[in-house]
Short mmCIF file of C-alpha atoms in Angstrom, two decimals:
data_model
loop_
_atom_site.label_atom_id
_atom_site.label_comp_id
_atom_site.label_asym_id
_atom_site.label_seq_id
_atom_site.Cartn_x
_atom_site.Cartn_y
_atom_site.Cartn_z
CA MET E 1 109.35 -26.73 90.31
CA PRO E 2 108.13 -25.44 86.92
CA ALA E 3 107.32 -22.12 88.59
CA ILE E 4 110.87 -21.88 89.94
CA ARG E 5 112.31 -22.64 86.53
CA LEU E 6 110.03 -20.06 84.93
CA ALA E 7 111.11 -17.47 87.48
CA ARG E 8 114.77 -18.26 86.82
CA PHE E 9 114.25 -18.07 83.06
CA THR E 10 112.39 -14.76 83.40
CA GLY E 11 115.13 -13.39 85.61
CA ARG E 12 117.85 -14.40 83.17
CA LEU E 13 115.87 -12.96 80.25
CA LEU E 14 115.43 -9.64 82.03
CA LEU E 15 119.11 -9.64 82.91
CA ALA E 16 120.01 -10.27 79.26
CA LEU E 17 117.70 -7.49 78.07
CA ALA E 18 119.21 -5.14 80.61
CA ALA E 19 122.67 -6.04 79.33
CA VAL E 20 121.57 -5.30 75.76
CA ALA E 21 120.13 -1.95 76.85
CA VAL E 22 123.33 -1.03 78.70
CA LEU E 23 125.46 -1.83 75.66
CA VAL E 24 123.18 0.22 73.40
CA VAL E 25 123.40 3.17 75.79
CA VAL E 26 127.18 2.79 75.90
CA PHE E 27 127.23 2.76 72.10
CA LEU E 28 125.16 5.96 71.87
CA ALA E 29 127.35 7.63 74.46
CA LEU E 30 130.42 6.67 72.46
CA ILE E 31 128.80 7.97 69.26
CA ALA E 32 128.44 11.34 70.96
CA PHE E 33 131.92 11.19 72.53
CA THR E 34 133.65 10.29 69.26
CA ASP E 35 131.33 12.55 67.18
CA GLY E 36 130.39 9.51 65.11
CA ALA E 37 133.95 8.87 63.93
CA GLY E 38 134.30 6.44 61.04
CA SER E 39 130.56 6.28 60.31
CA GLY E 40 130.06 5.10 63.89
CA LEU E 41 132.47 2.17 63.59
CA ALA E 42 134.78 3.55 66.28
CA ALA E 43 131.92 3.50 68.78
CA TRP E 44 130.65 0.13 67.52
CA LEU E 45 134.00 -1.62 67.78
CA THR E 46 134.64 -0.17 71.23
CA THR E 47 131.21 -1.29 72.42
CA LEU E 48 131.70 -4.74 70.92
CA GLY E 49 135.13 -5.06 72.51
CA THR E 50 133.85 -3.93 75.90
CA GLY E 51 130.92 -6.32 75.73
CA THR E 52 133.18 -9.21 74.72
CA VAL E 53 135.56 -8.59 77.63
CA LEU E 54 132.68 -8.48 80.09
CA ALA E 55 131.16 -11.65 78.61
CA LEU E 56 134.49 -13.46 78.98
CA TRP E 57 134.76 -12.27 82.58
CA ARG E 58 131.22 -13.38 83.42
CA GLY E 59 131.75 -16.80 81.88
CA ARG E 60 135.19 -17.49 83.32
CA HIS E 61 133.97 -19.97 85.99
CA ARG E 62 131.36 -21.69 83.83
CA THR E 63 131.59 -24.90 81.89
CA TRP E 64 132.29 -24.58 78.21
CA PRO E 65 128.72 -24.51 76.76
CA ALA E 66 127.53 -22.15 79.49
CA ARG E 67 130.35 -19.73 78.74
CA LEU E 68 128.58 -18.78 75.51
CA VAL E 69 125.45 -17.51 77.27
CA PRO E 70 126.93 -14.10 78.31
CA PHE E 71 127.77 -13.49 74.65
CA LEU E 72 124.12 -13.50 73.56
CA PRO E 73 123.42 -9.91 74.75
CA VAL E 74 126.64 -8.81 73.05
CA ILE E 75 125.57 -10.38 69.76
CA VAL E 76 122.08 -8.84 69.95
CA ALA E 77 123.45 -5.40 70.86
CA ALA E 78 126.06 -5.62 68.10
CA ALA E 79 123.36 -6.43 65.54
CA LEU E 80 121.13 -3.58 66.71
CA THR E 81 123.86 -0.96 66.80
CA ALA E 82 125.40 -2.07 63.50
CA THR E 83 122.32 -0.62 61.75
CA VAL E 84 123.48 2.83 62.86
CA CYS E 85 126.79 2.35 61.06
CA ILE E 86 125.45 1.23 57.67
CA PRO E 87 124.31 3.89 55.14
CA THR E 88 120.98 3.27 53.44
CA ALA E 89 120.93 6.54 51.47
CA PRO E 90 123.46 7.43 48.74
CA THR E 91 126.60 8.99 50.18
CA ALA E 92 127.16 11.21 47.11
CA ARG E 93 124.75 14.14 46.70
CA GLN E 94 121.68 13.32 44.63
CA TYR E 95 120.38 16.65 43.33
CA PRO E 96 116.68 17.21 42.52
CA PRO E 97 115.78 16.84 38.85
CA ALA E 98 115.16 19.91 36.69
CA LEU E 99 111.84 21.68 37.15
CA PRO E 100 109.48 21.44 34.15
CA PHE E 101 108.32 25.07 34.29
CA VAL E 102 111.55 27.07 34.69
CA ALA E 103 115.13 26.67 33.50
CA THR E 104 117.80 26.07 36.12
CA GLN E 105 120.98 28.06 35.64
CA HIS E 106 124.14 27.62 37.68
CA TRP E 107 126.20 30.66 38.55
CA ASN E 108 129.69 30.68 39.99
CA LEU E 109 129.90 33.48 42.54
CA ALA E 110 133.00 35.38 43.53
CA THR E 111 132.76 33.83 47.00
CA GLY E 112 133.35 30.36 45.55
CA SER E 113 129.73 29.27 45.86
CA ARG E 114 128.01 27.69 42.87
CA VAL E 115 124.29 28.34 43.12
CA ALA E 116 121.17 27.32 41.22
CA VAL E 117 119.41 30.36 39.74
CA TYR E 118 115.86 30.83 38.45
CA HIS E 119 114.57 33.76 36.42
CA TYR E 120 110.95 34.82 35.94
CA PRO E 121 110.88 37.83 33.58
CA PRO E 122 107.87 40.18 33.62
CA ALA E 123 104.94 38.30 32.17
CA ASN E 124 102.29 41.01 31.82
CA PRO E 125 101.71 43.46 28.98
CA GLY E 126 101.33 46.40 31.39
CA PRO E 127 103.91 48.52 33.22
CA ARG E 128 107.05 46.77 34.31
CA HIS E 129 108.95 47.54 37.46
CA PRO E 130 112.41 48.77 36.40
CA VAL E 131 114.32 47.32 39.38
CA PRO E 132 114.99 43.54 39.47
CA LEU E 133 113.51 41.66 42.44
CA VAL E 134 115.65 38.99 44.13
CA TYR E 135 114.00 36.38 46.35
CA LEU E 136 115.82 34.93 49.37
CA HIS E 137 114.12 31.73 50.51
CA GLY E 138 113.90 30.35 54.03
CA GLY E 139 115.33 27.20 55.46
CA PRO E 140 118.02 28.34 55.85
CA ILE E 141 119.69 25.63 53.71
CA ARG E 142 116.97 24.05 51.61
CA GLY E 143 115.53 24.14 48.14
CA ILE E 144 112.96 26.62 46.89
CA SER E 145 109.58 24.91 47.18
CA VAL E 146 107.17 24.53 44.28
CA GLN E 147 104.75 26.71 46.25
CA ASP E 148 107.37 29.49 46.34
CA HIS E 149 107.95 29.12 42.61
CA ARG E 150 104.20 29.63 42.02
CA PHE E 151 104.33 32.84 44.03
CA LEU E 152 107.37 34.09 42.14
CA ARG E 153 105.49 33.56 38.88
CA LEU E 154 102.62 35.60 40.29
CA LEU E 155 105.03 38.44 41.07
CA ALA E 156 106.32 38.23 37.52
CA ARG E 157 102.74 38.62 36.29
CA GLN E 158 102.60 41.83 38.33
CA GLY E 159 105.44 43.26 36.23
CA HIS E 160 108.43 42.28 38.40
CA ASP E 161 111.65 40.91 36.91
CA VAL E 162 112.16 38.12 39.44
CA TYR E 163 115.37 36.27 40.22
CA ALA E 164 115.81 33.62 42.87
CA TYR E 165 118.72 31.43 43.87
CA GLU E 166 119.01 28.48 46.18
CA GLN E 167 121.56 29.26 48.85
CA ALA E 168 124.76 27.24 48.73
CA GLY E 169 124.12 23.68 49.92
CA GLY E 170 120.39 23.84 49.24
CA GLY E 171 118.35 22.45 46.36
CA ARG E 172 120.37 22.25 43.17
CA SER E 173 123.21 24.44 44.46
CA ASP E 174 126.58 22.87 45.17
CA LEU E 175 127.55 21.90 48.69
CA LEU E 176 130.13 23.75 50.77
CA SER E 177 132.43 22.27 53.38
CA MET E 178 130.59 22.33 56.69
CA ASP E 179 132.76 25.04 58.22
CA GLN E 180 131.75 27.41 55.38
CA TYR E 181 128.08 27.45 56.35
CA THR E 182 127.78 30.69 58.28
CA ILE E 183 125.35 33.58 58.27
CA SER E 184 128.23 35.83 57.19
CA ARG E 185 128.86 33.61 54.15
CA SER E 186 125.17 33.84 53.25
CA VAL E 187 125.39 37.64 53.29
CA ARG E 188 128.56 37.60 51.17
CA ASP E 189 126.86 35.26 48.71
CA LEU E 190 123.97 37.71 48.40
CA ALA E 191 126.35 40.56 47.57
CA ALA E 192 128.20 38.37 45.07
CA PHE E 193 124.91 37.33 43.47
CA VAL E 194 123.86 40.95 42.95
CA ASP E 195 127.27 41.70 41.45
CA ARG E 196 126.97 38.68 39.14
CA LEU E 197 123.48 39.80 38.11
CA ASP E 198 125.04 43.12 37.05
CA LYS E 199 121.79 45.09 36.81
CA GLY E 200 122.56 47.82 39.31
CA LYS E 201 120.67 48.08 42.58
CA VAL E 202 118.04 45.43 43.25
CA ASP E 203 114.99 44.98 45.43
CA ILE E 204 115.18 42.05 47.84
CA LEU E 205 112.37 39.94 49.33
CA GLY E 206 113.72 37.83 52.19
CA PHE E 207 111.42 35.26 53.77
CA SER E 208 112.06 33.55 57.14
CA GLY E 209 115.75 32.54 57.12
CA GLY E 210 116.15 34.68 53.99
CA GLY E 211 114.79 37.57 56.03
CA VAL E 212 117.63 37.07 58.49
CA VAL E 213 120.19 37.20 55.67
CA LEU E 214 118.56 40.38 54.37
CA THR E 215 118.44 42.02 57.81
CA ARG E 216 122.11 41.39 58.34
CA ALA E 217 122.85 42.65 54.82
CA LEU E 218 121.22 45.94 55.81
CA THR E 219 123.85 46.36 58.53
CA ASP E 220 126.77 46.08 56.10
CA PRO E 221 127.18 49.32 54.10
CA GLY E 222 129.07 47.47 51.38
CA VAL E 223 126.14 45.09 50.81
CA ALA E 224 123.35 47.55 51.58
CA GLY E 225 124.74 49.87 48.90
CA ARG E 226 123.67 47.28 46.33
CA LEU E 227 120.05 47.29 47.54
CA HIS E 228 117.24 49.55 46.33
CA ARG E 229 114.46 48.40 48.66
CA ALA E 230 114.20 45.55 51.16
CA ILE E 231 111.23 43.47 52.33
CA VAL E 232 111.78 41.37 55.45
CA ALA E 233 108.97 38.80 55.72
CA GLU E 234 108.47 36.67 58.84
CA PRO E 235 112.14 36.78 59.90
CA GLY E 236 113.95 34.45 62.23
CA PRO E 237 116.28 35.81 64.94
CA MET E 238 118.75 38.34 63.57
CA ASP E 239 121.60 37.79 66.08
CA GLY E 240 122.62 36.03 69.28
CA PRO E 241 120.72 38.23 71.75
CA THR E 242 117.55 37.98 69.64
CA ALA E 243 117.92 34.20 69.24
CA HIS E 244 117.83 33.76 73.01
CA ILE E 245 114.54 35.64 73.39
CA THR E 246 111.59 33.56 74.47
CA GLY E 247 108.41 35.52 74.07
CA HIS E 248 105.04 35.79 72.42
CA LYS E 249 104.12 34.05 69.20
CA GLY E 250 101.20 34.73 66.89
CA ARG E 251 97.67 33.46 67.16
CA ALA E 252 97.07 29.71 67.24
CA SER E 253 98.74 27.74 64.45
CA ALA E 254 97.76 24.33 63.06
CA ARG E 255 100.50 22.55 65.03
CA GLY E 256 98.91 19.61 66.83
CA LEU E 257 95.67 20.00 64.89
CA ALA E 258 96.63 19.03 61.35
CA PRO E 259 96.90 15.37 60.30
CA ALA E 260 100.38 13.93 60.65
CA PRO E 261 102.45 14.26 57.46
CA THR E 262 102.49 11.22 55.24
CA GLY E 263 105.35 9.66 53.33
CA PRO E 264 108.64 8.00 54.23
CA ARG E 265 110.73 9.34 57.08
CA SER E 266 114.46 8.98 57.40
CA THR E 267 114.01 9.00 61.17
CA HIS E 268 112.35 5.58 60.92
CA VAL E 269 115.80 4.28 59.98
CA PRO E 270 118.04 3.81 63.06
CA ARG E 271 121.08 5.44 61.44
CA TYR E 272 119.32 8.70 60.64
CA ALA E 273 117.15 8.72 63.75
CA VAL E 274 120.34 8.62 65.83
CA ALA E 275 122.24 11.11 63.66
CA PHE E 276 119.53 13.76 63.33
CA GLY E 277 118.32 13.25 66.89
CA LEU E 278 121.75 13.69 68.46
CA MET E 279 122.53 16.66 66.18
CA ARG E 280 119.33 18.38 67.25
CA LEU E 281 120.23 17.78 70.90
CA GLY E 282 123.66 19.25 70.29
CA LEU E 283 125.39 15.93 71.07
CA LEU E 284 126.77 15.62 67.53
CA THR E 285 128.35 18.44 65.55
CA PRO E 286 126.93 19.31 62.11
CA ASP E 287 130.10 17.89 60.51
CA THR E 288 129.82 14.65 62.46
CA GLY E 289 131.69 11.62 61.21
CA LEU E 290 128.54 9.51 61.57
CA ILE E 291 126.90 10.67 58.34
CA GLY E 292 128.28 12.92 55.67
CA GLN E 293 126.53 16.11 54.61
CA ALA E 294 125.49 14.66 51.25
CA GLU E 295 124.10 11.46 52.79
CA GLY E 296 122.10 13.45 55.33
CA ASP E 297 120.65 15.67 52.60
CA ASN E 298 119.72 12.64 50.51
CA ALA E 299 118.08 10.88 53.44
CA PHE E 300 116.03 13.76 54.87
CA THR E 301 112.39 13.88 53.69
CA ALA E 302 109.50 16.33 53.93
CA ALA E 303 107.82 14.08 56.49
CA ASP E 304 110.88 14.48 58.74
CA LEU E 305 109.84 18.10 59.27
CA GLY E 306 106.90 16.73 61.26
CA SER E 307 104.66 19.40 62.73
CA ASP E 308 106.93 22.23 61.53
CA THR E 309 104.90 22.46 58.34
CA ALA E 310 101.59 22.64 60.21
CA SER E 311 102.98 25.38 62.47
CA ALA E 312 103.26 27.62 59.40
CA TYR E 313 99.45 27.71 58.96
CA CYS E 314 96.58 29.11 60.99
CA ALA E 315 94.59 26.72 63.16
CA ARG E 316 91.55 27.32 60.93
CA ASP E 317 93.49 25.83 58.00
CA ALA E 318 94.58 22.67 59.85
CA HIS E 319 92.60 20.32 57.63
CA ARG E 320 93.32 21.95 54.30
CA ILE E 321 97.07 22.54 54.40
CA PRO E 322 98.27 22.38 50.78
CA ALA E 323 101.29 20.44 49.60
CA GLU E 324 104.22 22.86 49.73
CA ASP E 325 106.47 20.80 47.51
CA THR E 326 106.88 17.60 45.55
CA ALA E 327 108.93 14.68 46.76
CA GLN E 328 111.20 15.10 43.73
CA ASN E 329 111.88 18.80 44.38
CA PHE E 330 112.09 18.73 48.18
CA SER E 331 115.58 19.35 49.53
CA PHE E 332 116.67 20.20 53.06
CA SER E 333 120.09 20.08 54.65
CA PRO E 334 119.61 19.54 58.40
CA ALA E 335 123.31 19.68 59.29
CA ALA E 336 124.11 22.81 57.28
CA SER E 337 120.97 24.53 58.57
CA LEU E 338 121.94 23.79 62.17
CA ARG E 339 125.40 25.13 61.46
CA VAL E 340 124.07 28.43 60.08
CA GLN E 341 121.64 28.78 62.96
CA GLN E 342 124.45 28.23 65.44
CA THR E 343 126.53 31.01 63.88
CA ILE E 344 123.54 33.33 64.34
CA LYS E 345 123.21 32.32 68.00
CA ASP E 346 126.92 32.90 68.52
CA SER E 347 126.95 36.35 66.89
CA PRO E 348 126.92 39.62 68.85
CA SER E 349 124.12 42.14 68.62
CA ILE E 350 123.71 43.83 65.23
CA ALA E 351 121.21 46.39 66.59
CA PRO E 352 123.73 49.28 66.64
CA LEU E 353 124.58 48.66 62.99
CA LEU E 354 120.94 48.23 61.99
CA ARG E 355 120.17 51.66 63.46
CA GLN E 356 122.55 53.15 60.89
CA SER E 357 120.80 51.52 57.90
CA ARG E 358 119.19 53.88 55.41
CA THR E 359 117.88 51.37 52.87
CA PRO E 360 114.08 51.77 52.58
CA ALA E 361 112.54 48.64 54.09
CA MET E 362 109.22 46.99 54.87
CA LEU E 363 108.41 44.36 57.48
CA MET E 364 105.73 41.67 56.97
CA ILE E 365 104.29 39.85 60.01
CA ALA E 366 101.70 37.04 59.89
CA GLU E 367 98.70 36.80 62.21
CA CYS E 368 99.29 33.13 63.09
CA SER E 369 103.06 33.32 62.99
CA SER E 370 104.95 30.49 64.67
CA GLN E 371 107.92 32.84 64.99
CA VAL E 372 108.66 34.62 68.25
CA ARG E 373 107.14 38.08 67.86
CA GLN E 374 110.27 39.80 69.17
CA TRP E 375 112.27 38.41 66.26
CA ALA E 376 110.32 40.79 64.02
CA THR E 377 109.80 43.64 66.47
CA ALA E 378 113.54 43.75 67.27
CA ILE E 379 114.09 44.67 63.62
CA LEU E 380 111.32 47.26 63.76
CA ALA E 381 112.64 48.74 67.01
CA ASN E 382 116.17 49.13 65.65
CA GLY E 383 115.49 49.82 61.97
CA PRO E 384 114.78 53.53 61.41
CA ALA E 385 114.58 52.95 57.65
CA ILE E 386 111.57 50.63 57.97
CA GLN E 387 108.92 52.71 56.25
CA ARG E 388 105.95 50.45 56.82
CA THR E 389 104.89 47.27 58.58
CA GLN E 390 102.18 45.05 57.13
CA TYR E 391 100.38 42.78 59.58
CA MET E 392 98.90 40.03 57.40
CA PRO E 393 95.58 38.71 58.76
CA GLY E 394 94.40 35.16 58.11
CA VAL E 395 97.79 33.63 57.38
CA GLY E 396 100.54 31.87 59.26
CA HIS E 397 104.29 31.90 58.77
CA ARG E 398 103.78 30.64 55.22
CA MET E 399 102.05 33.82 54.04
CA TRP E 400 101.83 32.92 50.35
CA ASN E 401 100.31 29.47 50.56
CA GLY E 402 97.88 29.16 47.66
CA LEU E 403 94.80 29.21 49.92
CA ASP E 404 91.93 31.60 49.17
CA ASP E 405 93.36 34.97 48.04
CA ASN E 406 96.45 34.84 50.27
CA ASN E 407 98.93 34.93 47.39
CA ASP E 408 97.20 37.91 45.79
CA ARG E 409 97.12 39.81 49.09
CA ALA E 410 100.83 39.19 49.73
CA SER E 411 101.66 40.19 46.16
CA ALA E 412 99.65 43.41 46.50
CA VAL E 413 101.50 44.37 49.69
CA ILE E 414 104.89 43.68 48.12
CA THR E 415 104.12 45.44 44.85
CA ALA E 416 102.72 48.53 46.57
CA PHE E 417 105.88 48.99 48.62
CA LEU E 418 108.29 48.37 45.77
CA GLN E 419 106.41 50.86 43.59
CA ASP E 420 106.17 53.34 46.48
CA LYS E 421 102.36 53.33 46.37
CA PRO E 422 99.93 53.51 49.32
CA ALA E 423 99.90 50.35 51.43
CA PRO E 424 96.87 48.03 51.05
CA LEU E 425 96.89 47.50 54.84
CA PRO E 426 97.36 49.83 57.81
CA ASN E 427 100.93 50.54 58.84
CA TYR E 428 100.83 48.36 61.94
CA PRO E 429 102.58 48.00 64.24
CA THR E 430 104.64 51.17 64.19
CA HIS E 431 107.71 51.63 66.38
CA ASP E 432 105.61 53.17 69.14
CA GLU E 433 102.98 50.42 68.96
CA ILE E 434 105.39 47.54 69.63
CA PRO E 435 104.42 47.14 73.33
CA THR E 436 100.72 47.07 72.44
CA PHE E 437 101.34 44.64 69.59
CA LEU E 438 103.25 42.23 71.81
CA ARG E 439 100.54 42.40 74.45
CA ASP E 440 97.48 42.07 72.21
CA ARG E 441 98.55 39.96 69.22
CA LYS E 442 98.80 36.54 70.87
#
C-alpha cells in the first residue's frame, strides 16, 4: 500500500512539474511572439490567465479542497516567470565615471549624435606627425577599453595627435533611438566628427567594428575626401555578402583554453538571460519591449562576453590574458550592437564602390585572428588603394594587448605607414597571394 501511494505521489509530482514546464515554455513563446511587450507583462498575464482557465477546467469535478491542487503548478510557474518581468538593473542609463588619466569632452555632431571625445596630444619632444590621427574602436557599440587608451597614449608618445570618440550609444556617448543604430549612421557620424574637429584631412585607425566603419567610409567619396590615410585593423565583415562567408580563421586562439572570466554576469539573472538569449537567437528584436536599451546596457557585464575575450588572444597566451578594462569603465550595448550588425548583413555588396577608392590604406591582420580570414581578404581583393598589408605574428584579434612588445610592434607598423616610411614587416599577403594566404595561414 505505501508503495502504491508513493507511486501515485511521484506520478502527480511529475505531472505537476510537467505542467510548470509547459507554462514556462508557453510564457517564453509568448515573450517572443509579443516581442516582450510591456516588460514581459503581456506574456505573463496571458500565461497566468491560460493556466488559471486550465486549472479551473481540471478541477471542475473535484471536491472543493481538491480543486486547489491544479492551481499549484500555475502559482509556481507564475512565480518563476515573474522574475523575467521585474528589472534588477537601473532603467535609466548609468554612464561610466570619468577616467582619471584623460579628460572626457562631449561633442554635438551635425548628425544629432552626442559623443564622448578623448584627446591625446603629441607627448614626445621629437618630430610630430602633422596630420591628426582618429581612432575608431570596435564593438561596434561599446566603450573604449582602458587597454585601448593605453595604446592611444603610446601613439601620442610617437608624435601622433590622437583623437578618439566612443560611437553613439557606447561608453559615455549619448544613446540613440534603436532604429538609428545603422552602419550608415556610423559612417555619417565619422564624417561629422572630422568636420567638427576642423583640422583638415585626418588619418584614421579603425579596429574590428571600427575597421568596418572605415572600410565603408572609403566607398563614399564625400567621406573619403576627408581622409588622408586609412588603417583597417582586424576588420569584421564589410557588407552582406561578406557577412555570410564561412571560411578560414587564424591560428588557434585561447578560446576554450583560458580560465572562465570572473565577476558578476547579467545572464545569471532570469530577466537578462531570457532577453539577451532570445535577442541573440533572433527571437526578440533589438528594440524589444522586454528590456529597454538603457537597462540592457546597465545590466551587461564584461563576464557576459564569455569566451569572446579569450578568442582575441593566441592559444599560447591563454593563461596570461590581461584585463582589458575595469568594471567601472566597461560598457557594451548588446541590443544596439546587434542592430548595427544586422544592418551590415542586410546591406548589398560594397565591393564595386571599394574598387573606386583612392585613399591610401593599410590592412593589419593578426596571426591568431578569431575573425574569418575572408573578411580581411575581401577588402584586400577589392581595394586597389591598399598599399601594404601587415601580417602581425604572435598576436590575436586584440593586437595591442600589453603583452611582451606587442604594443610597440603595432605602433611601429602604424607609424611607419602614416609617415610613409618602409614597413617593419613584409608586405604580406599581397593581392596575388590571397589564395596562398587562405590555404596556409590556418
